[in-house]
Coordinates of C-alpha atoms in Angstrom, one line a residue:
M1 CA 66.5 -19.2 -22.8
E2 CA 68.2 -15.8 -22.5
S3 CA 71.3 -15.9 -20.4
G4 CA 70.9 -12.5 -18.7
R5 CA 67.3 -13.1 -17.7
S6 CA 68.1 -16.6 -16.4
R7 CA 71.1 -15.4 -14.4
G8 CA 68.9 -12.6 -12.9
C9 CA 66.3 -15.2 -11.9
L10 CA 68.9 -17.5 -10.5
E11 CA 70.4 -14.7 -8.4
M12 CA 66.9 -13.8 -7.1
W13 CA 66.2 -17.4 -6.3
S14 CA 69.6 -17.7 -4.5
E15 CA 68.9 -14.6 -2.4
E16 CA 65.6 -16.1 -1.3
N17 CA 67.2 -19.4 -0.5
C18 CA 70.0 -17.7 1.6
K19 CA 67.4 -15.7 3.5
L20 CA 65.4 -18.9 4.4
V21 CA 68.6 -20.7 5.4
A22 CA 69.7 -17.8 7.6
Q23 CA 66.3 -17.7 9.4
L24 CA 66.4 -21.4 10.0
K25 CA 69.9 -21.4 11.4
N26 CA 69.2 -18.5 13.7
I27 CA 66.4 -20.3 15.5
S28 CA 67.1 -20.8 19.1
V29 CA 67.1 -24.5 20.2
H30 CA 64.9 -23.5 23.1
A31 CA 62.5 -21.4 21.2
V32 CA 58.9 -22.2 22.2
N33 CA 57.6 -22.0 18.6
R34 CA 60.6 -23.8 17.1
R35 CA 58.6 -26.7 15.7
E36 CA 56.2 -24.3 13.9
I37 CA 59.0 -22.3 12.4
V38 CA 60.6 -25.4 11.1
R39 CA 57.3 -26.5 9.6
Q40 CA 56.8 -23.1 7.9
S41 CA 60.4 -23.3 6.6
H42 CA 59.6 -26.7 5.1
V43 CA 56.7 -25.1 3.2
S44 CA 58.8 -22.2 2.0
F45 CA 61.6 -24.5 0.8
S46 CA 59.1 -26.6 -1.1
K47 CA 57.8 -23.6 -2.9
L48 CA 61.3 -22.5 -3.6
L49 CA 61.9 -25.9 -5.2
E50 CA 58.8 -25.5 -7.4
K51 CA 60.1 -22.1 -8.5
I52 CA 63.4 -23.4 -9.7
Q53 CA 61.8 -26.3 -11.5
G54 CA 59.6 -23.8 -13.3
L55 CA 62.6 -21.6 -14.2
E56 CA 64.6 -24.4 -15.6
A57 CA 61.6 -25.7 -17.6
Y58 CA 60.9 -22.2 -19.1
D59 CA 60.4 -22.4 -22.8
G60 CA 60.8 -26.2 -22.7
H61 CA 58.3 -28.6 -24.2
F62 CA 57.1 -31.0 -21.4
D63 CA 54.1 -33.2 -21.7
E64 CA 55.1 -36.1 -19.4
P65 CA 53.5 -36.3 -15.9
D66 CA 56.6 -38.1 -14.6
I67 CA 58.9 -35.7 -12.8
T68 CA 61.9 -37.8 -13.7
K69 CA 61.3 -36.8 -17.3
L70 CA 61.4 -33.2 -16.3
W71 CA 64.7 -33.5 -14.6
E72 CA 66.1 -35.4 -17.6
M73 CA 64.9 -32.7 -20.0
I74 CA 66.4 -30.0 -17.7
S75 CA 69.7 -31.8 -17.4
Q76 CA 70.1 -32.1 -21.2
S77 CA 69.1 -28.5 -22.0
I78 CA 71.5 -26.5 -19.8
H79 CA 75.2 -25.9 -20.2
D80 CA 76.2 -23.2 -17.8
P81 CA 78.5 -24.8 -15.2
T82 CA 77.0 -22.7 -12.3
F83 CA 73.5 -23.5 -13.4
I84 CA 74.4 -27.2 -13.8
Q85 CA 75.7 -27.4 -10.3
A86 CA 72.6 -25.8 -8.9
V87 CA 70.4 -28.2 -10.8
D88 CA 72.4 -31.2 -9.5
Q89 CA 72.1 -30.0 -5.9
L90 CA 68.3 -29.5 -6.4
I91 CA 68.0 -33.0 -7.9
C92 CA 69.6 -34.3 -4.7
L93 CA 66.9 -32.5 -2.7
Q94 CA 64.3 -34.1 -4.9
C95 CA 65.9 -37.4 -4.0
V96 CA 65.4 -36.7 -0.4
L97 CA 61.7 -36.1 -1.0
W98 CA 61.5 -39.4 -2.9
L99 CA 63.2 -41.2 -0.1
V100 CA 60.4 -40.2 2.3
C101 CA 58.0 -42.0 -0.1
N102 CA 60.3 -45.0 -0.6
Q103 CA 60.5 -44.3 -4.3
L104 CA 64.0 -45.7 -4.9
E105 CA 63.3 -46.5 -8.5
K106 CA 62.9 -42.7 -9.3
I107 CA 66.2 -42.0 -7.5
D108 CA 67.9 -44.7 -9.5
A109 CA 66.6 -43.3 -12.7
V110 CA 67.6 -39.6 -12.1
L111 CA 71.0 -40.5 -10.7
H112 CA 71.6 -42.7 -13.7
I113 CA 70.8 -39.7 -16.0
L114 CA 73.3 -37.5 -14.2
R115 CA 76.0 -40.2 -14.1
D116 CA 75.7 -40.8 -17.8
R117 CA 76.0 -37.1 -18.5
D118 CA 79.1 -36.6 -16.4
S119 CA 80.8 -39.9 -17.3
S120 CA 80.6 -39.2 -21.0
G121 CA 83.4 -36.6 -20.7
S122 CA 85.3 -37.9 -17.7
G123 CA 85.9 -41.5 -18.4
L124 CA 84.2 -42.6 -15.1
N125 CA 83.1 -46.2 -14.7
T126 CA 79.4 -46.4 -15.4
G127 CA 78.8 -50.0 -14.2
S128 CA 75.4 -50.9 -12.8
G129 CA 74.7 -49.5 -9.4
N130 CA 77.9 -47.4 -9.3
W131 CA 75.9 -44.1 -9.1
W132 CA 75.1 -44.9 -5.5
Q133 CA 78.8 -45.0 -4.6
W134 CA 79.1 -41.9 -6.8
I135 CA 76.7 -39.9 -4.7
K136 CA 78.1 -41.3 -1.4
S137 CA 81.6 -40.1 -2.4
G138 CA 80.3 -36.6 -2.9
D139 CA 81.5 -36.3 -6.6
L140 CA 78.1 -35.1 -7.7
L141 CA 77.8 -32.5 -5.0
K142 CA 81.3 -31.0 -5.0
D143 CA 81.3 -27.2 -5.0
R144 CA 83.2 -26.7 -8.3
N145 CA 82.7 -23.0 -8.6
G146 CA 82.9 -21.7 -5.0
S147 CA 79.2 -20.9 -4.8
D148 CA 78.0 -18.4 -2.1
L149 CA 74.7 -20.3 -1.8
M150 CA 73.9 -20.9 1.9
L151 CA 73.0 -24.5 2.8
V152 CA 71.0 -26.0 5.7
L153 CA 73.1 -29.2 5.3
S154 CA 76.6 -29.5 3.8
L155 CA 76.7 -31.0 0.3
S156 CA 78.9 -34.0 1.4
S157 CA 76.6 -34.7 4.3
L158 CA 73.5 -34.6 2.0
G159 CA 75.1 -37.1 -0.3
E160 CA 75.9 -39.5 2.6
L161 CA 72.4 -39.0 4.0
I162 CA 70.8 -40.0 0.8
Y163 CA 73.1 -43.0 0.4
T164 CA 72.5 -44.2 4.0
C165 CA 68.7 -44.0 3.8
A166 CA 68.5 -45.6 0.4
M167 CA 70.7 -48.5 1.5
F168 CA 68.6 -48.8 4.6
I169 CA 65.3 -49.0 2.6
R170 CA 66.8 -51.3 0.0
G171 CA 68.1 -53.7 2.7
F172 CA 64.8 -53.6 4.5
C173 CA 63.0 -54.6 1.4
R174 CA 65.3 -57.5 0.7
M175 CA 64.7 -58.7 4.2
E176 CA 61.0 -58.5 3.8
E177 CA 61.4 -60.6 0.6
G178 CA 63.3 -63.2 2.6
N179 CA 66.6 -62.5 0.8
Y180 CA 68.5 -62.3 4.2
R181 CA 72.0 -62.7 2.8
E182 CA 71.6 -59.9 0.3
A183 CA 69.8 -57.8 3.0
V184 CA 72.8 -58.1 5.3
D185 CA 75.2 -57.0 2.6
I186 CA 73.2 -53.9 1.8
L187 CA 72.5 -53.0 5.4
E188 CA 76.2 -53.3 6.2
Q189 CA 76.8 -50.7 3.5
A190 CA 74.2 -48.5 5.1
A191 CA 76.0 -48.7 8.5
E192 CA 79.1 -47.2 6.9
G193 CA 77.2 -44.1 5.9
L194 CA 76.0 -41.0 7.8
C195 CA 74.0 -42.6 10.6
S196 CA 72.4 -41.1 13.7
K197 CA 72.6 -43.3 16.7
R198 CA 69.0 -44.4 16.3
I199 CA 69.3 -45.4 12.6
L200 CA 72.6 -47.2 13.3
A201 CA 70.9 -49.2 16.1
E202 CA 68.0 -50.0 13.8
I203 CA 70.4 -51.2 11.1
Y204 CA 72.1 -53.5 13.6
T205 CA 68.8 -54.8 14.8
L206 CA 67.7 -55.7 11.2
I207 CA 71.0 -57.4 10.6
G208 CA 70.6 -59.3 13.8
H209 CA 67.1 -60.4 12.7
C210 CA 68.4 -61.5 9.4
S211 CA 71.2 -63.5 11.1
A212 CA 68.7 -65.2 13.3
Q213 CA 66.6 -66.1 10.3
M214 CA 69.8 -67.6 8.7
D215 CA 70.2 -69.8 11.8
R216 CA 73.2 -67.8 13.1
P217 CA 72.0 -67.0 16.6
Q218 CA 75.3 -66.0 18.1
T219 CA 75.9 -63.5 15.2
A220 CA 72.4 -62.2 15.8
L221 CA 73.1 -61.6 19.5
Q222 CA 76.3 -59.7 18.7
Y223 CA 74.4 -57.3 16.4
F224 CA 71.7 -56.8 19.0
R225 CA 74.4 -55.9 21.5
W226 CA 75.9 -53.4 19.1
A227 CA 72.5 -52.0 18.5
L228 CA 72.1 -51.3 22.2
Q229 CA 75.6 -49.8 22.4
A230 CA 74.6 -47.5 19.6
D231 CA 71.3 -46.4 21.2
I232 CA 70.2 -47.6 24.6
Q233 CA 66.7 -46.6 23.6
C234 CA 66.5 -49.4 20.9
L235 CA 64.4 -51.7 23.1
S236 CA 63.4 -53.7 20.0
A237 CA 67.0 -55.1 19.9
L238 CA 66.7 -56.2 23.6
Y239 CA 63.4 -57.9 22.8
H240 CA 64.7 -59.8 19.8
A241 CA 67.8 -60.8 21.9
A242 CA 65.4 -62.3 24.4
M243 CA 63.7 -64.3 21.7
V244 CA 67.0 -65.6 20.5
Y245 CA 67.9 -66.6 24.0
R246 CA 64.6 -68.5 24.2
Q247 CA 65.5 -70.3 20.9
L248 CA 68.8 -71.3 22.4
E249 CA 67.0 -72.3 25.7
M250 CA 69.2 -69.9 27.7
V251 CA 66.4 -69.3 30.2
D252 CA 68.3 -67.1 32.6
A253 CA 69.6 -64.8 29.9
E254 CA 66.1 -64.6 28.4
L255 CA 64.5 -63.7 31.7
E256 CA 67.2 -61.1 32.4
A257 CA 66.6 -59.4 29.0
L258 CA 62.8 -59.4 29.5
N259 CA 63.2 -58.0 33.1
H260 CA 65.4 -55.1 31.7
L261 CA 62.7 -54.5 29.1
S262 CA 60.0 -54.4 31.7
V263 CA 62.0 -51.9 33.9
A264 CA 62.8 -49.7 31.0
L265 CA 59.1 -49.6 29.8
D266 CA 57.9 -48.9 33.4
S267 CA 59.7 -45.6 33.3
W268 CA 59.7 -45.0 29.5
D269 CA 58.7 -41.3 29.6
Q270 CA 61.6 -40.3 31.9
Y271 CA 63.9 -42.8 30.1
K272 CA 63.2 -41.2 26.7
A273 CA 63.4 -37.7 28.0
G274 CA 66.9 -38.3 29.3
N275 CA 68.1 -39.6 26.0
D276 CA 66.5 -37.2 23.5
V277 CA 67.9 -36.6 20.1
D278 CA 70.0 -33.6 19.2
S279 CA 67.4 -31.0 18.4
Q280 CA 69.9 -28.9 16.5
V281 CA 70.0 -31.5 13.7
L282 CA 67.4 -30.5 11.2
I283 CA 67.5 -33.5 8.9
R284 CA 68.0 -36.9 10.5
P285 CA 68.0 -40.3 8.6
E286 CA 65.1 -41.6 10.6
Q287 CA 63.0 -38.7 9.3
L288 CA 63.5 -40.0 5.7
V289 CA 63.1 -43.7 6.4
Q290 CA 59.5 -44.9 6.4
I291 CA 59.0 -48.4 7.8
P292 CA 55.6 -49.9 7.0
A293 CA 53.2 -49.9 10.0
T294 CA 52.8 -53.7 9.5
C295 CA 56.4 -54.3 10.3
H296 CA 56.9 -54.8 14.1
L297 CA 60.6 -55.5 14.0
L298 CA 61.5 -51.9 14.9
T299 CA 58.3 -50.7 16.6
N300 CA 58.3 -49.8 20.3
V301 CA 57.9 -52.9 22.4
N302 CA 54.5 -53.1 24.2
W303 CA 54.7 -53.1 28.0
V304 CA 51.7 -55.5 28.3
H305 CA 53.4 -57.9 25.8
V306 CA 56.7 -57.9 27.8
K307 CA 54.9 -58.3 31.1
H308 CA 52.9 -61.2 29.7
L309 CA 56.0 -62.9 28.3
L310 CA 57.6 -62.8 31.7
A311 CA 54.5 -64.1 33.5
R312 CA 53.9 -66.8 30.9
R313 CA 57.5 -67.9 30.9
F314 CA 57.5 -68.2 34.7
L315 CA 54.3 -70.2 34.6
Q316 CA 55.7 -72.6 32.0
M317 CA 58.8 -73.1 34.1
G318 CA 56.8 -73.8 37.3
R319 CA 58.0 -70.7 39.1
F320 CA 54.4 -69.9 40.1
E321 CA 55.1 -67.2 42.7
D322 CA 57.0 -65.1 40.2
A323 CA 54.3 -65.8 37.6
A324 CA 51.5 -64.7 39.9
E325 CA 53.2 -61.4 40.7
H326 CA 53.6 -60.5 37.1
Y327 CA 50.1 -61.6 36.2
L328 CA 48.7 -59.4 39.1
D329 CA 50.6 -56.4 37.7
L330 CA 49.0 -57.0 34.4
L331 CA 45.5 -57.3 35.8
A332 CA 46.0 -54.1 37.8
S333 CA 46.9 -52.3 34.6
F334 CA 43.8 -53.6 32.9
L335 CA 41.6 -52.3 35.8
E336 CA 43.2 -48.9 35.5
E337 CA 41.8 -48.7 32.0
S338 CA 38.3 -48.8 33.2
Q339 CA 36.7 -48.0 29.8
R340 CA 38.2 -51.2 28.2
E341 CA 35.8 -54.1 28.1
V342 CA 37.4 -57.3 29.3
F343 CA 36.8 -59.3 26.1
V344 CA 38.4 -56.7 23.7
V345 CA 41.5 -57.7 21.9
A346 CA 44.4 -56.0 23.7
D347 CA 47.2 -56.5 21.1
H348 CA 48.0 -58.8 18.3
T349 CA 51.1 -60.0 20.1
I350 CA 49.3 -61.2 23.2
P351 CA 46.3 -63.5 24.0
R352 CA 42.9 -62.1 24.6
I353 CA 42.5 -60.4 27.9
P354 CA 40.1 -63.1 29.4
E355 CA 42.8 -65.7 28.6
I356 CA 45.4 -63.6 30.6
Y357 CA 43.0 -63.6 33.6
L358 CA 42.6 -67.3 33.3
E359 CA 46.4 -67.9 33.1
A360 CA 46.6 -65.7 36.2
A361 CA 44.1 -68.0 37.9
V362 CA 46.3 -71.0 37.0
A363 CA 49.3 -69.4 38.6
L364 CA 47.4 -68.4 41.7
L365 CA 46.0 -72.0 42.0
H366 CA 49.5 -73.4 42.1
C367 CA 50.5 -70.8 44.7
Q368 CA 47.5 -72.0 46.8
R369 CA 46.0 -68.5 46.8
F370 CA 42.6 -70.0 46.5
N371 CA 40.5 -66.9 47.4
D372 CA 42.4 -64.9 44.8
V373 CA 41.6 -67.5 42.3
I374 CA 37.9 -67.2 43.1
T375 CA 38.1 -63.4 42.8
V376 CA 40.0 -63.4 39.5
S377 CA 37.8 -66.0 37.9
E378 CA 34.7 -64.1 39.0
E379 CA 35.9 -61.1 37.1
I380 CA 35.7 -63.2 33.9
A381 CA 32.5 -65.1 34.8
S382 CA 30.6 -61.9 35.7
K383 CA 31.5 -60.0 32.6
V384 CA 31.4 -62.8 30.0
T385 CA 28.6 -65.1 31.1
C386 CA 26.0 -62.3 30.7
L387 CA 26.9 -62.2 27.0
I388 CA 25.7 -65.8 26.5
S389 CA 22.0 -66.3 25.8
E390 CA 20.3 -68.8 28.1
N391 CA 18.6 -70.4 25.2
L392 CA 21.5 -70.5 22.8
T393 CA 22.9 -73.8 21.5
F394 CA 25.9 -74.0 19.3
E395 CA 25.8 -76.7 16.6
I396 CA 29.1 -77.4 14.8
R397 CA 28.2 -79.2 11.6
V398 CA 30.6 -81.8 10.2
N399 CA 30.3 -81.5 6.4
E400 CA 32.7 -81.0 3.5
W401 CA 35.5 -80.0 5.9
L402 CA 35.7 -83.6 7.1
S403 CA 35.6 -85.1 3.6
S404 CA 39.1 -83.7 2.9
D405 CA 42.4 -84.5 4.7
C406 CA 42.0 -82.8 8.1
S407 CA 45.8 -82.6 8.5
K408 CA 46.0 -80.5 5.3
S409 CA 42.9 -78.4 5.6
T410 CA 43.3 -74.9 6.9
E411 CA 39.6 -74.0 6.7
A412 CA 37.5 -74.1 9.8
P413 CA 34.4 -76.2 9.9
E414 CA 31.0 -74.6 9.5
I415 CA 29.7 -73.3 12.8
N416 CA 25.9 -73.0 13.0
T417 CA 23.9 -71.5 15.9
R418 CA 20.4 -72.4 16.8
T419 CA 18.3 -70.6 19.3
R420 CA 14.8 -71.1 20.7
N421 CA 14.5 -67.4 21.3
C422 CA 12.1 -66.0 18.7
L423 CA 14.0 -62.6 18.8
L424 CA 16.7 -64.1 16.5
N425 CA 14.3 -65.5 13.9
G426 CA 14.6 -62.4 11.8
F427 CA 18.4 -62.7 11.3
S428 CA 19.6 -64.0 8.0
E429 CA 21.7 -67.1 7.8
W430 CA 25.0 -65.3 7.1
Q431 CA 24.4 -63.1 10.2
I432 CA 23.8 -66.2 12.3
L433 CA 27.0 -67.8 11.0
G434 CA 28.9 -64.5 11.4
T435 CA 31.8 -63.4 13.5
K436 CA 29.6 -62.2 16.4
K437 CA 28.2 -65.7 16.9
K438 CA 31.5 -67.3 16.5
E439 CA 32.8 -65.1 19.2
T440 CA 30.1 -66.5 21.5
L441 CA 31.9 -69.8 21.4
N442 CA 34.9 -68.0 23.0
Y443 CA 32.6 -66.6 25.6
I444 CA 31.4 -70.1 26.5
L445 CA 34.9 -71.5 26.8
W446 CA 36.2 -68.6 28.9
S447 CA 33.2 -68.6 31.3
A448 CA 33.4 -72.4 31.6
T449 CA 37.1 -72.2 32.4
A450 CA 36.4 -69.5 35.1
F451 CA 33.8 -71.7 36.7
L452 CA 36.2 -74.7 36.5
Y453 CA 38.9 -72.9 38.4
Q454 CA 36.4 -71.6 41.0
G455 CA 35.3 -75.2 41.5
Q456 CA 38.9 -76.4 42.0
A457 CA 39.6 -73.5 44.4
F458 CA 36.5 -74.3 46.5
A459 CA 37.5 -78.0 46.5
L460 CA 40.9 -77.1 47.9
L461 CA 39.3 -74.9 50.5
K462 CA 37.2 -77.9 51.5
N463 CA 34.0 -76.2 50.5
N464 CA 32.3 -79.2 48.9
K465 CA 29.0 -77.6 48.1
E466 CA 30.3 -74.6 46.3
S467 CA 32.8 -76.7 44.4
I468 CA 30.1 -79.0 43.0
T469 CA 28.0 -75.9 42.1
N470 CA 30.8 -74.3 40.1
F471 CA 31.7 -77.6 38.4
T472 CA 28.1 -77.9 37.4
R473 CA 28.0 -74.4 36.0
C474 CA 31.0 -75.2 33.9
I475 CA 29.5 -78.4 32.6
N476 CA 26.1 -76.7 31.8
L477 CA 27.9 -74.1 29.7
L478 CA 30.0 -76.6 27.8
L479 CA 26.9 -78.7 27.0
K480 CA 25.5 -75.8 25.0
V481 CA 28.0 -76.7 22.3
Q482 CA 26.9 -79.7 20.2
V483 CA 29.1 -81.4 17.6
V484 CA 26.8 -83.3 15.2
C485 CA 26.7 -84.7 11.7
P486 CA 23.8 -83.8 9.4
P487 CA 21.2 -86.5 9.4
D488 CA 21.7 -87.4 5.7
S489 CA 25.5 -87.1 5.6
G490 CA 26.3 -90.7 6.6
E491 CA 29.5 -89.5 8.2
P492 CA 31.0 -92.2 10.5
D493 CA 31.8 -91.5 14.1
D494 CA 35.6 -91.7 13.6
L495 CA 35.4 -88.6 11.4
L496 CA 33.6 -86.8 14.2
E497 CA 36.5 -87.7 16.5
T498 CA 39.0 -86.4 13.9
L499 CA 37.2 -83.1 14.0
K500 CA 37.5 -82.9 17.7
E501 CA 41.2 -83.6 17.5
N502 CA 41.9 -81.0 14.8
M503 CA 39.8 -78.0 15.9
T504 CA 41.5 -76.1 18.7
E505 CA 38.3 -74.9 20.2
L506 CA 37.0 -78.4 20.4
K507 CA 40.2 -79.6 22.0
I508 CA 39.7 -77.0 24.7
L509 CA 36.1 -78.0 25.0
Q510 CA 36.9 -81.7 25.5
T511 CA 39.6 -80.9 28.0
L512 CA 37.3 -78.7 30.0
K513 CA 34.6 -81.3 30.0
S514 CA 37.0 -84.0 31.3
L515 CA 38.3 -81.7 34.1
A516 CA 34.9 -80.6 35.2
F517 CA 33.3 -84.1 35.3
T518 CA 36.4 -85.4 37.1
G519 CA 36.3 -82.6 39.6
R520 CA 32.6 -83.0 40.3
G521 CA 33.1 -86.8 40.5
I522 CA 35.8 -86.5 43.2
Q523 CA 33.6 -84.1 45.2
L524 CA 30.6 -86.4 45.0
A525 CA 32.8 -89.4 46.1
E526 CA 33.9 -87.4 49.1
R527 CA 30.3 -87.0 50.0
G528 CA 29.7 -90.8 49.7
Q529 CA 27.6 -90.4 46.5
N530 CA 29.6 -93.1 44.7
S531 CA 27.1 -94.0 42.0
E532 CA 26.8 -90.3 41.0
A533 CA 30.6 -90.0 41.2
L534 CA 31.0 -93.1 38.9
Q535 CA 28.7 -91.5 36.3
N536 CA 30.7 -88.3 36.3
L537 CA 34.1 -90.0 36.0
Q538 CA 32.8 -92.2 33.1
L539 CA 31.6 -89.0 31.3
S540 CA 35.1 -87.5 31.9
L541 CA 36.7 -90.5 30.2
Q542 CA 34.4 -90.1 27.3
A543 CA 35.5 -86.6 26.8
Y544 CA 39.2 -87.4 27.3
P545 CA 40.1 -91.1 27.6
D546 CA 43.7 -90.7 28.4
S547 CA 43.5 -89.0 31.8
F548 CA 45.4 -91.1 34.3
E549 CA 44.0 -89.1 37.2
T550 CA 40.5 -89.8 36.1
I551 CA 41.2 -93.6 35.7
Y552 CA 42.7 -93.6 39.2
H553 CA 39.6 -92.1 40.8
L554 CA 37.3 -94.2 38.7
V555 CA 39.0 -97.4 39.9
E556 CA 38.8 -96.2 43.5
V557 CA 35.0 -95.6 43.1
L558 CA 34.5 -99.0 41.4
W559 CA 36.3 -100.6 44.3
K560 CA 34.1 -98.9 46.8
L561 CA 31.0 -100.1 44.9
E562 CA 32.3 -103.7 45.0
R563 CA 32.7 -103.7 41.2
K564 CA 36.3 -105.0 41.6
Q565 CA 36.6 -106.8 38.3
E566 CA 35.7 -103.7 36.4
A567 CA 38.2 -101.8 38.5
V568 CA 40.9 -104.3 37.4
T569 CA 39.9 -103.9 33.7
F570 CA 40.2 -100.1 33.9
W571 CA 43.5 -100.2 35.7
L572 CA 45.0 -102.3 33.0
K573 CA 44.4 -99.4 30.6
K574 CA 46.5 -97.0 32.6
T575 CA 49.8 -97.7 30.8
E576 CA 48.4 -97.1 27.4
A577 CA 46.6 -94.0 28.7
K578 CA 49.8 -92.6 30.0
Q579 CA 51.6 -93.1 26.7
R580 CA 48.8 -91.5 24.7
H581 CA 48.6 -88.6 27.2
K582 CA 52.4 -87.8 26.6
V583 CA 51.8 -87.6 22.9
N584 CA 48.6 -85.5 23.2
A585 CA 50.3 -83.2 25.7
L586 CA 52.5 -82.0 22.9
K587 CA 49.6 -80.9 20.9
Q588 CA 48.8 -77.2 21.1
I589 CA 46.5 -76.4 24.0
P590 CA 46.3 -72.9 25.4
L591 CA 48.2 -72.3 28.6
F592 CA 45.1 -71.2 30.4
V593 CA 43.6 -74.7 30.2
I594 CA 45.9 -76.5 32.6
S595 CA 44.7 -79.3 34.9
C596 CA 45.1 -78.4 38.6
L597 CA 44.0 -81.8 39.7
K598 CA 46.2 -83.4 42.3
E599 CA 48.7 -85.6 40.5
I600 CA 48.7 -89.2 41.5
N601 CA 52.1 -90.0 43.0
T602 CA 54.1 -93.2 42.7
T603 CA 53.1 -94.4 46.2
E604 CA 49.4 -94.0 45.5
E605 CA 49.7 -95.8 42.2
E606 CA 51.7 -98.6 43.7
T607 CA 49.1 -99.0 46.5
V608 CA 46.3 -99.4 44.1
S609 CA 48.3 -101.8 41.9
K610 CA 49.2 -103.9 44.9
K611 CA 45.5 -104.0 46.1
L612 CA 44.3 -105.1 42.7
E613 CA 47.1 -107.7 42.2
E614 CA 46.1 -109.2 45.6
Y615 CA 42.5 -109.3 44.5
C616 CA 43.4 -110.9 41.1
S617 CA 45.6 -113.5 42.9
S618 CA 42.9 -114.5 45.4
F619 CA 40.3 -114.5 42.6
T620 CA 42.4 -116.9 40.5
K621 CA 42.9 -119.2 43.5
R622 CA 39.1 -119.3 44.1
T623 CA 38.4 -120.2 40.5

């Protein structure tokens, strides 16, 4: 390479660089087309980088597609100090581009090349990983020759920026791998670098998450506080703090955090506008750090998710008025989005929208807002019931799934659908067994639950006829689902019961059946139809044998029918039923399936017990 020609080219390249930098620095912060000018400048600088790469590689033999090989060849072939410094600075710009693509291994490789080159004549320590500290300290980017080259970002700031972002990405990767202790160490190093308030808040949030995973909740909370102090817009830190408070069972603190989140998200546009980033800073760390879209630790918190967390928490705590208000806010937001179908998945972090409606109905039932319950339930029933074919029957086949240990199996049982409608005869077997038909099972459960709550609401409004009608609608839908063994399988009935206990949808099905039959039985008993009431209560116990409320009402009906000895027999089962119910209550059942039957109080229980004891005593004396 001829020195004169190369210096001329370098001077020309430097002049073009200075011109671009001057244009960029002279842009008014308030310029209407500022974003477009910055974009065009990016394109121009990228072309400038390509030019200098071509000039250094002139007359060089280069066959490798890996650009790190190109930088290595350039580094070894030049000796002019001014030229070397320019190349080193350009390599750092290349590192910035690699950062955006999370290509840390390329940065490692090229910095190692430069460190080995410089340390050979300077006696610098070349231990593993030291080149990261080397670039952070600014040794690589020192202006050794007083260059007049204009820069968008100072050399020392560029080195710290690369270091901070690289440590952030490396720490994040260790966290994703589950190496929380190592992740914390690396992220703490990142926090010591050149951080914007946003990136510092995100670093503290990640350290807080790692601390929580290492069972250090108080440390986690401290980092979440620091994250919010660094950037009040870091709402993900507030959300994760709420989850730690929940883990610690600090209910008031959890609700306070969630309330702050809800308020902030309600006015997010104004909130964000008042805390905008410094628009004069052209390169910020958050622009170089690319977090995978699948990671939700640092993503903006969803308003619907936060509102649902609040509503659900209040419902679980028995604060039904508060729960109802939050649920109604949610339902209003759904209605505003008129194009959204009610059965569409809203977000991966919250239940399906029909389930939110049904949870709202539960809260309203407990608030004795019975007409509102009927209205909310009708919203589900009207939109979902029409999706269920009148002639459709679900058949859940018990086959190989039951031959394995159900407690270890993670595969769902085979779900088959049969229909007497000839329009479906043309579908292939895999279509019939596909996702669309499996979704129909959800439709059945949602619609049945809606009718159940309408039945309970009408019962509490003393509308006996409408109550029975809705309980019957619920039962008819549930009876569409048949759980059977293939005729030639020889599977015993106890395996069938095991399936019902281990498949969530069937647990819901059995619970709904029990509640619907009990509700209808009570209403029939109030009308004096005791024989029909007895039949419904017996069917309820078949679906769920451990319901004390059902046993209570069954005993009362048997007593009215003068079947007193049977009443005594059933009453003796109540203690075992209560104990089993406590165990079963711990099993996972969705919140929207909650019994709103009137609980039997101690006085009522004692009254029945006394009545039956007197009967047994007199019966013993007679015999």
